[in-house]
Amino acid sequence: MVTKKAFTLIELIITITIVAILTMLSYAPYNYYQNKSKLKITTREISQLLYESRNIAVNWAIWSSKNISVWVYIDTSLSSNNEIKVFSYPYDILEWNITNTELWDVKLLNKLILREGIQIDDIDWNNNFLFMFNAIDWKLKYYKWNWLTKTLLPDDDKISISFSYKWSTSLALKRTINYFTNTNIIDY
């Protein structure tokens, strides 16, 4: 008589159930760390965008005959909450006179589209914000902005940009970038 060794149906179902539970338990931390990684990458991208915008405003006159002020516009409304736009606003230098160009000379230089699920919550408790890196005096001006009115905000040492993963309330899935206006240093 030959005996065959095999698994019973019950043993097979228990094994499959254990494997399924272990798989589900390992997916949750993976997803969590993936979302934290998206926040970390977004932090670097926003920081880099602000540095590049200021450098364009400071160095553009070296490359061309025009000074280019750079506007970084951040809107937290649902329609455009996943992108940050960078505009150029040229100034002509004619001998000793500096003149503004027409509004239609404003060009879109760059657009940062945030990673999936990441949105900007607020910028110093404002919904819309405009950084203006002025090419003439190389100073930063910033505005609480909407398309009808613009309000120049008082000089502040620091501007905070808060963003999160899908409006998370967990501190682990929220980030804040602090932009120090006097030194052009970004801390996160």
Short mmCIF file of N, CA and C in Angstrom, two decimals:
data_model
loop_
_atom_site.label_atom_id
_atom_site.label_comp_id
_atom_site.label_asym_id
_atom_site.label_seq_id
_atom_site.Cartn_x
_atom_site.Cartn_y
_atom_site.Cartn_z
N MET A 1 0.82 -1.15 0.00
CA MET A 1 0.00 0.00 0.00
C MET A 1 0.89 1.25 0.00
N VAL A 2 0.63 2.14 -0.95
CA VAL A 2 1.39 3.38 -1.12
C VAL A 2 0.58 4.52 -0.50
N THR A 3 1.24 5.25 0.38
CA THR A 3 0.54 6.41 0.98
C THR A 3 1.04 7.69 0.30
N LYS A 4 0.12 8.53 -0.05
CA LYS A 4 0.47 9.80 -0.67
C LYS A 4 0.36 10.90 0.39
N LYS A 5 1.41 11.68 0.45
CA LYS A 5 1.39 12.80 1.38
C LYS A 5 0.94 14.04 0.61
N ALA A 6 -0.05 14.71 1.14
CA ALA A 6 -0.58 15.90 0.49
C ALA A 6 -1.23 16.78 1.54
N PHE A 7 -1.51 18.01 1.12
CA PHE A 7 -2.21 18.94 2.00
C PHE A 7 -3.70 18.69 1.92
N THR A 8 -4.34 18.87 3.02
CA THR A 8 -5.80 18.79 2.99
C THR A 8 -6.33 20.14 2.54
N LEU A 9 -7.56 20.18 2.17
CA LEU A 9 -8.19 21.42 1.72
C LEU A 9 -8.19 22.47 2.84
N ILE A 10 -8.41 22.06 4.06
CA ILE A 10 -8.42 22.99 5.20
C ILE A 10 -7.05 23.60 5.40
N GLU A 11 -5.99 22.81 5.31
CA GLU A 11 -4.64 23.35 5.47
C GLU A 11 -4.31 24.35 4.37
N LEU A 12 -4.72 24.05 3.17
CA LEU A 12 -4.49 24.94 2.04
C LEU A 12 -5.22 26.27 2.23
N ILE A 13 -6.47 26.25 2.67
CA ILE A 13 -7.25 27.49 2.89
C ILE A 13 -6.62 28.32 4.01
N ILE A 14 -6.17 27.67 5.08
CA ILE A 14 -5.53 28.39 6.18
C ILE A 14 -4.24 29.06 5.71
N THR A 15 -3.45 28.36 4.90
CA THR A 15 -2.20 28.92 4.38
C THR A 15 -2.47 30.13 3.49
N ILE A 16 -3.45 30.01 2.61
CA ILE A 16 -3.79 31.12 1.71
C ILE A 16 -4.29 32.32 2.52
N THR A 17 -5.08 32.07 3.56
CA THR A 17 -5.58 33.16 4.42
C THR A 17 -4.44 33.86 5.13
N ILE A 18 -3.49 33.12 5.64
CA ILE A 18 -2.34 33.72 6.33
C ILE A 18 -1.52 34.57 5.36
N VAL A 19 -1.29 34.07 4.17
CA VAL A 19 -0.54 34.83 3.16
C VAL A 19 -1.29 36.11 2.79
N ALA A 20 -2.60 36.04 2.65
CA ALA A 20 -3.40 37.22 2.31
C ALA A 20 -3.34 38.26 3.42
N ILE A 21 -3.43 37.84 4.66
CA ILE A 21 -3.35 38.77 5.78
C ILE A 21 -1.99 39.44 5.84
N LEU A 22 -0.92 38.69 5.66
CA LEU A 22 0.42 39.27 5.67
C LEU A 22 0.61 40.26 4.53
N THR A 23 0.05 39.95 3.37
CA THR A 23 0.14 40.86 2.23
C THR A 23 -0.59 42.17 2.53
N MET A 24 -1.79 42.09 3.10
CA MET A 24 -2.54 43.29 3.42
C MET A 24 -1.83 44.11 4.49
N LEU A 25 -1.22 43.47 5.46
CA LEU A 25 -0.51 44.20 6.51
C LEU A 25 0.73 44.89 5.97
N SER A 26 1.37 44.33 4.98
CA SER A 26 2.57 44.97 4.43
C SER A 26 2.22 46.07 3.44
N TYR A 27 1.03 46.05 2.86
CA TYR A 27 0.65 47.09 1.89
C TYR A 27 0.42 48.43 2.57
N ALA A 28 -0.20 48.45 3.73
CA ALA A 28 -0.50 49.71 4.42
C ALA A 28 0.76 50.52 4.72
N PRO A 29 1.81 49.93 5.30
CA PRO A 29 3.02 50.73 5.53
C PRO A 29 3.68 51.17 4.22
N TYR A 30 3.63 50.32 3.20
CA TYR A 30 4.21 50.69 1.92
C TYR A 30 3.52 51.92 1.36
N ASN A 31 2.20 51.94 1.40
CA ASN A 31 1.42 53.07 0.89
C ASN A 31 1.72 54.33 1.71
N TYR A 32 1.83 54.19 3.01
CA TYR A 32 2.13 55.31 3.89
C TYR A 32 3.50 55.91 3.54
N TYR A 33 4.51 55.08 3.40
CA TYR A 33 5.85 55.58 3.09
C TYR A 33 5.93 56.13 1.67
N GLN A 34 5.13 55.62 0.78
CA GLN A 34 5.08 56.15 -0.57
C GLN A 34 4.51 57.58 -0.54
N ASN A 35 3.47 57.81 0.25
CA ASN A 35 2.88 59.15 0.36
C ASN A 35 3.83 60.12 1.05
N LYS A 36 4.56 59.66 2.07
CA LYS A 36 5.56 60.50 2.71
C LYS A 36 6.66 60.87 1.73
N SER A 37 7.01 59.95 0.86
CA SER A 37 8.02 60.23 -0.16
C SER A 37 7.54 61.29 -1.14
N LYS A 38 6.26 61.24 -1.51
CA LYS A 38 5.70 62.27 -2.39
C LYS A 38 5.81 63.65 -1.75
N LEU A 39 5.56 63.73 -0.44
CA LEU A 39 5.67 65.01 0.27
C LEU A 39 7.12 65.51 0.28
N LYS A 40 8.04 64.60 0.48
CA LYS A 40 9.46 64.97 0.52
C LYS A 40 9.92 65.49 -0.84
N ILE A 41 9.51 64.82 -1.90
CA ILE A 41 9.89 65.25 -3.25
C ILE A 41 9.26 66.60 -3.57
N THR A 42 7.99 66.79 -3.19
CA THR A 42 7.31 68.06 -3.43
C THR A 42 8.00 69.20 -2.68
N THR A 43 8.45 68.94 -1.47
CA THR A 43 9.17 69.94 -0.70
C THR A 43 10.40 70.41 -1.46
N ARG A 44 11.14 69.48 -1.99
CA ARG A 44 12.35 69.83 -2.75
C ARG A 44 12.00 70.58 -4.04
N GLU A 45 10.93 70.16 -4.71
CA GLU A 45 10.55 70.82 -5.96
C GLU A 45 10.11 72.27 -5.73
N ILE A 46 9.32 72.52 -4.68
CA ILE A 46 8.89 73.89 -4.39
C ILE A 46 10.08 74.74 -3.99
N SER A 47 10.96 74.21 -3.18
CA SER A 47 12.17 74.94 -2.77
C SER A 47 13.02 75.30 -3.98
N GLN A 48 13.21 74.34 -4.85
CA GLN A 48 14.01 74.56 -6.06
C GLN A 48 13.36 75.61 -6.96
N LEU A 49 12.03 75.58 -7.07
CA LEU A 49 11.31 76.54 -7.89
C LEU A 49 11.51 77.96 -7.36
N LEU A 50 11.45 78.15 -6.06
CA LEU A 50 11.65 79.48 -5.49
C LEU A 50 13.08 79.97 -5.70
N TYR A 51 14.06 79.09 -5.51
CA TYR A 51 15.46 79.47 -5.74
C TYR A 51 15.69 79.84 -7.21
N GLU A 52 15.18 79.02 -8.12
CA GLU A 52 15.37 79.29 -9.55
C GLU A 52 14.70 80.59 -9.96
N SER A 53 13.52 80.86 -9.42
CA SER A 53 12.81 82.08 -9.78
C SER A 53 13.60 83.31 -9.35
N ARG A 54 14.13 83.29 -8.17
CA ARG A 54 14.93 84.42 -7.70
C ARG A 54 16.20 84.56 -8.55
N ASN A 55 16.83 83.45 -8.87
CA ASN A 55 18.05 83.51 -9.67
C ASN A 55 17.80 84.04 -11.06
N ILE A 56 16.66 83.71 -11.64
CA ILE A 56 16.32 84.26 -12.96
C ILE A 56 16.18 85.77 -12.87
N ALA A 57 15.50 86.26 -11.82
CA ALA A 57 15.33 87.70 -11.65
C ALA A 57 16.66 88.41 -11.45
N VAL A 58 17.56 87.79 -10.73
CA VAL A 58 18.86 88.42 -10.46
C VAL A 58 19.78 88.35 -11.67
N ASN A 59 19.77 87.25 -12.40
CA ASN A 59 20.77 87.02 -13.44
C ASN A 59 20.31 87.27 -14.88
N TRP A 60 19.05 87.51 -15.12
CA TRP A 60 18.57 87.62 -16.50
C TRP A 60 19.19 88.79 -17.23
N ALA A 61 19.41 89.90 -16.54
CA ALA A 61 19.99 91.08 -17.20
C ALA A 61 21.38 90.80 -17.74
N ILE A 62 22.07 89.84 -17.16
CA ILE A 62 23.40 89.48 -17.66
C ILE A 62 23.27 88.82 -19.03
N TRP A 63 22.22 88.03 -19.23
CA TRP A 63 22.06 87.28 -20.47
C TRP A 63 21.38 88.09 -21.57
N SER A 64 20.59 89.09 -21.20
CA SER A 64 19.85 89.85 -22.21
C SER A 64 19.89 91.32 -21.86
N SER A 65 19.26 92.11 -22.67
CA SER A 65 19.24 93.55 -22.42
C SER A 65 18.07 93.97 -21.54
N LYS A 66 17.26 93.02 -21.10
CA LYS A 66 16.09 93.34 -20.28
C LYS A 66 16.25 92.76 -18.89
N ASN A 67 15.68 93.46 -17.93
CA ASN A 67 15.54 92.90 -16.60
C ASN A 67 14.21 92.19 -16.54
N ILE A 68 14.20 91.00 -15.99
CA ILE A 68 12.98 90.21 -15.90
C ILE A 68 12.63 90.01 -14.44
N SER A 69 11.53 90.62 -14.02
CA SER A 69 11.01 90.29 -12.69
C SER A 69 10.25 88.99 -12.82
N VAL A 70 10.28 88.21 -11.78
CA VAL A 70 9.67 86.89 -11.82
C VAL A 70 8.57 86.82 -10.76
N TRP A 71 7.40 86.38 -11.18
CA TRP A 71 6.26 86.21 -10.29
C TRP A 71 6.04 84.72 -10.09
N VAL A 72 5.92 84.30 -8.86
CA VAL A 72 5.54 82.92 -8.54
C VAL A 72 4.15 82.99 -7.94
N TYR A 73 3.17 82.43 -8.66
CA TYR A 73 1.78 82.52 -8.23
C TYR A 73 1.31 81.17 -7.70
N ILE A 74 0.77 81.18 -6.47
CA ILE A 74 0.26 79.97 -5.84
C ILE A 74 -1.19 80.20 -5.49
N ASP A 75 -2.04 79.31 -5.96
CA ASP A 75 -3.48 79.40 -5.73
C ASP A 75 -3.93 78.11 -5.07
N THR A 76 -4.61 78.22 -3.94
CA THR A 76 -5.04 77.02 -3.21
C THR A 76 -6.48 76.62 -3.52
N SER A 77 -7.10 77.28 -4.49
CA SER A 77 -8.47 76.89 -4.84
C SER A 77 -8.46 75.51 -5.49
N LEU A 78 -9.59 74.84 -5.45
CA LEU A 78 -9.65 73.47 -5.96
C LEU A 78 -9.33 73.36 -7.44
N SER A 79 -9.61 74.41 -8.21
CA SER A 79 -9.40 74.33 -9.66
C SER A 79 -7.92 74.31 -10.02
N SER A 80 -7.08 74.96 -9.26
CA SER A 80 -5.65 75.01 -9.63
C SER A 80 -4.75 74.69 -8.45
N ASN A 81 -5.21 73.87 -7.55
CA ASN A 81 -4.46 73.58 -6.33
C ASN A 81 -3.27 72.65 -6.57
N ASN A 82 -3.17 72.08 -7.72
CA ASN A 82 -2.07 71.14 -7.94
C ASN A 82 -0.96 71.74 -8.79
N GLU A 83 -0.95 73.06 -8.97
CA GLU A 83 0.11 73.65 -9.77
C GLU A 83 0.54 75.01 -9.23
N ILE A 84 1.81 75.31 -9.45
CA ILE A 84 2.39 76.60 -9.12
C ILE A 84 2.92 77.18 -10.42
N LYS A 85 2.53 78.41 -10.72
CA LYS A 85 2.92 79.03 -11.99
C LYS A 85 3.98 80.09 -11.77
N VAL A 86 4.93 80.17 -12.70
CA VAL A 86 6.00 81.16 -12.66
C VAL A 86 5.89 82.00 -13.92
N PHE A 87 5.74 83.33 -13.73
CA PHE A 87 5.60 84.26 -14.85
C PHE A 87 6.80 85.19 -14.89
N SER A 88 7.09 85.68 -16.09
CA SER A 88 8.11 86.71 -16.23
C SER A 88 7.41 88.03 -16.51
N TYR A 89 7.96 89.09 -15.96
CA TYR A 89 7.44 90.43 -16.21
C TYR A 89 8.62 91.30 -16.56
N PRO A 90 8.81 91.59 -17.86
CA PRO A 90 10.02 92.30 -18.28
C PRO A 90 9.97 93.81 -18.02
N TYR A 91 11.13 94.35 -17.74
CA TYR A 91 11.33 95.79 -17.66
C TYR A 91 12.35 96.15 -18.73
N ASP A 92 12.10 97.22 -19.48
CA ASP A 92 13.07 97.70 -20.45
C ASP A 92 13.98 98.72 -19.77
N ILE A 93 15.25 98.65 -20.09
CA ILE A 93 16.19 99.64 -19.59
C ILE A 93 16.62 100.47 -20.79
N LEU A 94 16.20 101.72 -20.81
CA LEU A 94 16.56 102.63 -21.89
C LEU A 94 17.43 103.73 -21.29
N GLU A 95 18.71 103.64 -21.53
CA GLU A 95 19.70 104.54 -20.94
C GLU A 95 19.46 104.66 -19.44
N TRP A 96 18.96 105.81 -18.95
CA TRP A 96 18.78 105.97 -17.51
C TRP A 96 17.36 105.73 -17.07
N ASN A 97 16.45 105.44 -18.00
CA ASN A 97 15.05 105.25 -17.64
C ASN A 97 14.69 103.77 -17.59
N ILE A 98 13.90 103.41 -16.64
CA ILE A 98 13.39 102.04 -16.53
C ILE A 98 11.89 102.12 -16.79
N THR A 99 11.41 101.38 -17.77
CA THR A 99 9.99 101.43 -18.11
C THR A 99 9.38 100.04 -18.01
N ASN A 100 8.16 99.99 -17.57
CA ASN A 100 7.42 98.73 -17.56
C ASN A 100 6.96 98.42 -18.96
N THR A 101 6.90 97.18 -19.30
CA THR A 101 6.36 96.78 -20.59
C THR A 101 4.87 96.52 -20.43
N GLU A 102 4.21 96.24 -21.51
CA GLU A 102 2.78 96.01 -21.48
C GLU A 102 2.46 94.68 -20.80
N LEU A 103 1.24 94.57 -20.32
CA LEU A 103 0.83 93.38 -19.60
C LEU A 103 0.88 92.12 -20.48
N TRP A 104 0.68 92.27 -21.79
CA TRP A 104 0.72 91.09 -22.66
C TRP A 104 2.13 90.57 -22.85
N ASP A 105 3.14 91.28 -22.38
CA ASP A 105 4.50 90.77 -22.42
C ASP A 105 4.79 89.79 -21.28
N VAL A 106 3.85 89.64 -20.37
CA VAL A 106 4.01 88.68 -19.29
C VAL A 106 3.94 87.28 -19.88
N LYS A 107 4.93 86.47 -19.60
CA LYS A 107 5.00 85.12 -20.17
C LYS A 107 5.04 84.08 -19.05
N LEU A 108 4.49 82.92 -19.36
CA LEU A 108 4.59 81.79 -18.43
C LEU A 108 5.96 81.15 -18.61
N LEU A 109 6.79 81.23 -17.58
CA LEU A 109 8.14 80.66 -17.65
C LEU A 109 8.16 79.19 -17.27
N ASN A 110 7.39 78.85 -16.25
CA ASN A 110 7.46 77.50 -15.72
C ASN A 110 6.16 77.19 -15.02
N LYS A 111 5.84 75.93 -14.94
CA LYS A 111 4.67 75.49 -14.19
C LYS A 111 5.06 74.20 -13.46
N LEU A 112 4.92 74.22 -12.15
CA LEU A 112 5.21 73.05 -11.35
C LEU A 112 3.89 72.36 -11.05
N ILE A 113 3.72 71.17 -11.56
CA ILE A 113 2.53 70.38 -11.27
C ILE A 113 2.89 69.44 -10.13
N LEU A 114 2.14 69.56 -9.04
CA LEU A 114 2.43 68.77 -7.85
C LEU A 114 2.09 67.30 -8.07
N ARG A 115 2.70 66.46 -7.30
CA ARG A 115 2.47 65.02 -7.38
C ARG A 115 1.02 64.69 -7.06
N GLU A 116 0.57 63.55 -7.53
CA GLU A 116 -0.81 63.12 -7.33
C GLU A 116 -1.13 63.02 -5.83
N GLY A 117 -2.22 63.66 -5.42
CA GLY A 117 -2.66 63.62 -4.04
C GLY A 117 -2.11 64.74 -3.17
N ILE A 118 -1.13 65.49 -3.67
CA ILE A 118 -0.53 66.58 -2.89
C ILE A 118 -1.24 67.88 -3.26
N GLN A 119 -1.62 68.65 -2.24
CA GLN A 119 -2.21 69.96 -2.51
C GLN A 119 -1.71 70.95 -1.47
N ILE A 120 -1.69 72.21 -1.87
CA ILE A 120 -1.24 73.27 -0.98
C ILE A 120 -2.42 73.69 -0.12
N ASP A 121 -2.20 73.69 1.19
CA ASP A 121 -3.27 74.06 2.13
C ASP A 121 -3.38 75.57 2.28
N ASP A 122 -2.27 76.24 2.55
CA ASP A 122 -2.29 77.70 2.66
C ASP A 122 -0.88 78.26 2.62
N ILE A 123 -0.80 79.57 2.38
CA ILE A 123 0.46 80.29 2.39
C ILE A 123 0.27 81.43 3.38
N ASP A 124 0.87 81.32 4.53
CA ASP A 124 0.68 82.31 5.60
C ASP A 124 -0.79 82.63 5.83
N TRP A 125 -1.60 81.61 5.90
CA TRP A 125 -3.04 81.71 6.16
C TRP A 125 -3.80 82.40 5.03
N ASN A 126 -3.21 82.48 3.84
CA ASN A 126 -3.88 83.08 2.69
C ASN A 126 -4.18 81.99 1.67
N ASN A 127 -5.16 82.23 0.82
CA ASN A 127 -5.51 81.27 -0.22
C ASN A 127 -4.71 81.48 -1.49
N ASN A 128 -4.50 82.71 -1.87
CA ASN A 128 -3.74 83.02 -3.08
C ASN A 128 -2.54 83.85 -2.68
N PHE A 129 -1.45 83.62 -3.34
CA PHE A 129 -0.23 84.29 -2.94
C PHE A 129 0.62 84.55 -4.17
N LEU A 130 1.25 85.70 -4.21
CA LEU A 130 2.12 86.07 -5.31
C LEU A 130 3.46 86.52 -4.76
N PHE A 131 4.50 85.75 -5.05
CA PHE A 131 5.86 86.19 -4.76
C PHE A 131 6.32 86.99 -5.96
N MET A 132 6.90 88.15 -5.76
CA MET A 132 7.45 88.91 -6.88
C MET A 132 8.91 89.18 -6.59
N PHE A 133 9.77 88.52 -7.34
CA PHE A 133 11.20 88.77 -7.24
C PHE A 133 11.50 89.90 -8.21
N ASN A 134 11.74 91.07 -7.69
CA ASN A 134 11.89 92.27 -8.50
C ASN A 134 13.30 92.37 -9.05
N ALA A 135 13.41 92.49 -10.35
CA ALA A 135 14.71 92.50 -11.00
C ALA A 135 15.43 93.83 -10.84
N ILE A 136 14.69 94.89 -10.61
CA ILE A 136 15.32 96.21 -10.54
C ILE A 136 16.15 96.35 -9.26
N ASP A 137 15.55 96.07 -8.14
CA ASP A 137 16.30 96.21 -6.88
C ASP A 137 16.61 94.86 -6.24
N TRP A 138 16.22 93.77 -6.89
CA TRP A 138 16.49 92.39 -6.44
C TRP A 138 15.91 92.12 -5.06
N LYS A 139 14.78 92.71 -4.81
CA LYS A 139 14.11 92.48 -3.54
C LYS A 139 12.84 91.70 -3.78
N LEU A 140 12.43 90.99 -2.75
CA LEU A 140 11.21 90.21 -2.81
C LEU A 140 10.05 91.04 -2.31
N LYS A 141 8.98 91.04 -3.07
CA LYS A 141 7.72 91.60 -2.60
C LYS A 141 6.71 90.48 -2.69
N TYR A 142 5.75 90.48 -1.81
CA TYR A 142 4.77 89.41 -1.85
C TYR A 142 3.40 89.99 -1.57
N TYR A 143 2.43 89.36 -2.21
CA TYR A 143 1.07 89.88 -2.21
C TYR A 143 0.09 88.79 -1.85
N LYS A 144 -0.92 89.17 -1.10
CA LYS A 144 -2.12 88.35 -1.01
C LYS A 144 -2.90 88.72 -2.26
N TRP A 145 -3.26 87.78 -3.05
CA TRP A 145 -3.66 88.08 -4.42
C TRP A 145 -4.99 87.44 -4.77
N ASN A 146 -5.81 88.17 -5.46
CA ASN A 146 -6.85 87.58 -6.28
C ASN A 146 -6.92 88.43 -7.54
N TRP A 147 -7.65 88.01 -8.52
CA TRP A 147 -7.58 88.67 -9.82
C TRP A 147 -8.25 90.04 -9.81
N LEU A 148 -9.04 90.35 -8.79
CA LEU A 148 -9.67 91.67 -8.72
C LEU A 148 -8.82 92.67 -7.95
N THR A 149 -8.21 92.21 -6.87
CA THR A 149 -7.40 93.11 -6.05
C THR A 149 -6.11 92.42 -5.67
N LYS A 150 -5.11 93.23 -5.43
CA LYS A 150 -3.88 92.68 -4.88
C LYS A 150 -3.54 93.52 -3.65
N THR A 151 -3.13 92.86 -2.62
CA THR A 151 -2.82 93.53 -1.37
C THR A 151 -1.37 93.23 -1.04
N LEU A 152 -0.57 94.29 -0.96
CA LEU A 152 0.82 94.11 -0.57
C LEU A 152 0.85 93.77 0.91
N LEU A 153 1.46 92.66 1.24
CA LEU A 153 1.51 92.24 2.63
C LEU A 153 2.68 92.93 3.33
N PRO A 154 2.56 93.12 4.62
CA PRO A 154 3.67 93.76 5.33
C PRO A 154 4.92 92.89 5.28
N ASP A 155 6.06 93.55 5.35
CA ASP A 155 7.31 92.79 5.33
C ASP A 155 7.33 91.83 6.50
N ASP A 156 7.61 90.61 6.18
CA ASP A 156 7.66 89.55 7.17
C ASP A 156 9.01 88.87 7.03
N ASP A 157 9.54 88.39 8.12
CA ASP A 157 10.82 87.68 8.05
C ASP A 157 10.65 86.31 7.40
N LYS A 158 9.44 85.75 7.52
CA LYS A 158 9.24 84.37 7.10
C LYS A 158 7.87 84.21 6.45
N ILE A 159 7.83 83.42 5.38
CA ILE A 159 6.57 83.05 4.74
C ILE A 159 6.48 81.53 4.82
N SER A 160 5.35 81.03 5.30
CA SER A 160 5.17 79.60 5.46
C SER A 160 4.22 79.06 4.40
N ILE A 161 4.66 78.03 3.70
CA ILE A 161 3.83 77.35 2.71
C ILE A 161 3.52 75.97 3.26
N SER A 162 2.23 75.71 3.52
CA SER A 162 1.82 74.42 4.09
C SER A 162 1.13 73.59 3.02
N PHE A 163 1.48 72.32 2.96
CA PHE A 163 0.84 71.41 2.02
C PHE A 163 0.74 70.04 2.66
N SER A 164 -0.12 69.20 2.10
CA SER A 164 -0.37 67.90 2.71
C SER A 164 -0.77 66.90 1.63
N TYR A 165 -0.89 65.66 2.06
CA TYR A 165 -1.38 64.61 1.18
C TYR A 165 -2.87 64.46 1.41
N LYS A 166 -3.65 64.81 0.42
CA LYS A 166 -5.12 64.69 0.44
C LYS A 166 -5.73 65.27 1.72
N TRP A 167 -5.35 66.49 2.06
CA TRP A 167 -5.89 67.20 3.23
C TRP A 167 -5.78 66.36 4.50
N SER A 168 -4.71 65.66 4.64
CA SER A 168 -4.50 64.80 5.80
C SER A 168 -4.42 65.63 7.08
N THR A 169 -4.96 65.09 8.14
CA THR A 169 -4.83 65.74 9.45
C THR A 169 -3.65 65.18 10.23
N SER A 170 -3.08 64.11 9.74
CA SER A 170 -1.91 63.51 10.39
C SER A 170 -0.68 64.39 10.14
N LEU A 171 0.06 64.68 11.19
CA LEU A 171 1.25 65.52 11.04
C LEU A 171 2.31 64.85 10.17
N ALA A 172 2.29 63.54 10.10
CA ALA A 172 3.27 62.83 9.27
C ALA A 172 3.02 63.05 7.79
N LEU A 173 1.79 63.36 7.40
CA LEU A 173 1.45 63.58 6.00
C LEU A 173 1.19 65.06 5.69
N LYS A 174 1.80 65.93 6.48
CA LYS A 174 1.75 67.38 6.26
C LYS A 174 3.19 67.90 6.25
N ARG A 175 3.42 68.94 5.47
CA ARG A 175 4.73 69.58 5.43
C ARG A 175 4.55 71.09 5.42
N THR A 176 5.56 71.78 5.91
CA THR A 176 5.59 73.24 5.87
C THR A 176 6.98 73.67 5.44
N ILE A 177 7.01 74.55 4.45
CA ILE A 177 8.25 75.15 4.01
C ILE A 177 8.27 76.57 4.56
N ASN A 178 9.34 76.95 5.21
CA ASN A 178 9.51 78.31 5.71
C ASN A 178 10.52 79.02 4.82
N TYR A 179 10.05 80.08 4.15
CA TYR A 179 10.91 80.86 3.27
C TYR A 179 11.28 82.14 4.02
N PHE A 180 12.56 82.30 4.33
CA PHE A 180 13.03 83.48 5.04
C PHE A 180 13.36 84.55 4.01
N THR A 181 12.58 85.63 4.04
CA THR A 181 12.61 86.63 2.97
C THR A 181 13.90 87.45 2.94
N ASN A 182 14.47 87.71 4.08
CA ASN A 182 15.67 88.56 4.10
C ASN A 182 16.91 87.85 3.59
N THR A 183 16.98 86.56 3.80
CA THR A 183 18.18 85.81 3.44
C THR A 183 18.00 84.85 2.26
N ASN A 184 16.76 84.69 1.79
CA ASN A 184 16.46 83.76 0.71
C ASN A 184 16.84 82.33 1.07
N ILE A 185 16.63 81.97 2.33
CA ILE A 185 16.90 80.62 2.80
C ILE A 185 15.58 79.91 3.01
N ILE A 186 15.54 78.65 2.62
CA ILE A 186 14.33 77.85 2.77
C ILE A 186 14.62 76.75 3.78
N ASP A 187 13.71 76.63 4.75
CA ASP A 187 13.84 75.63 5.80
C ASP A 187 12.61 74.73 5.75
N TYR A 188 12.83 73.44 5.80
CA TYR A 188 11.69 72.51 5.83
C TYR A 188 12.00 71.35 6.73
#
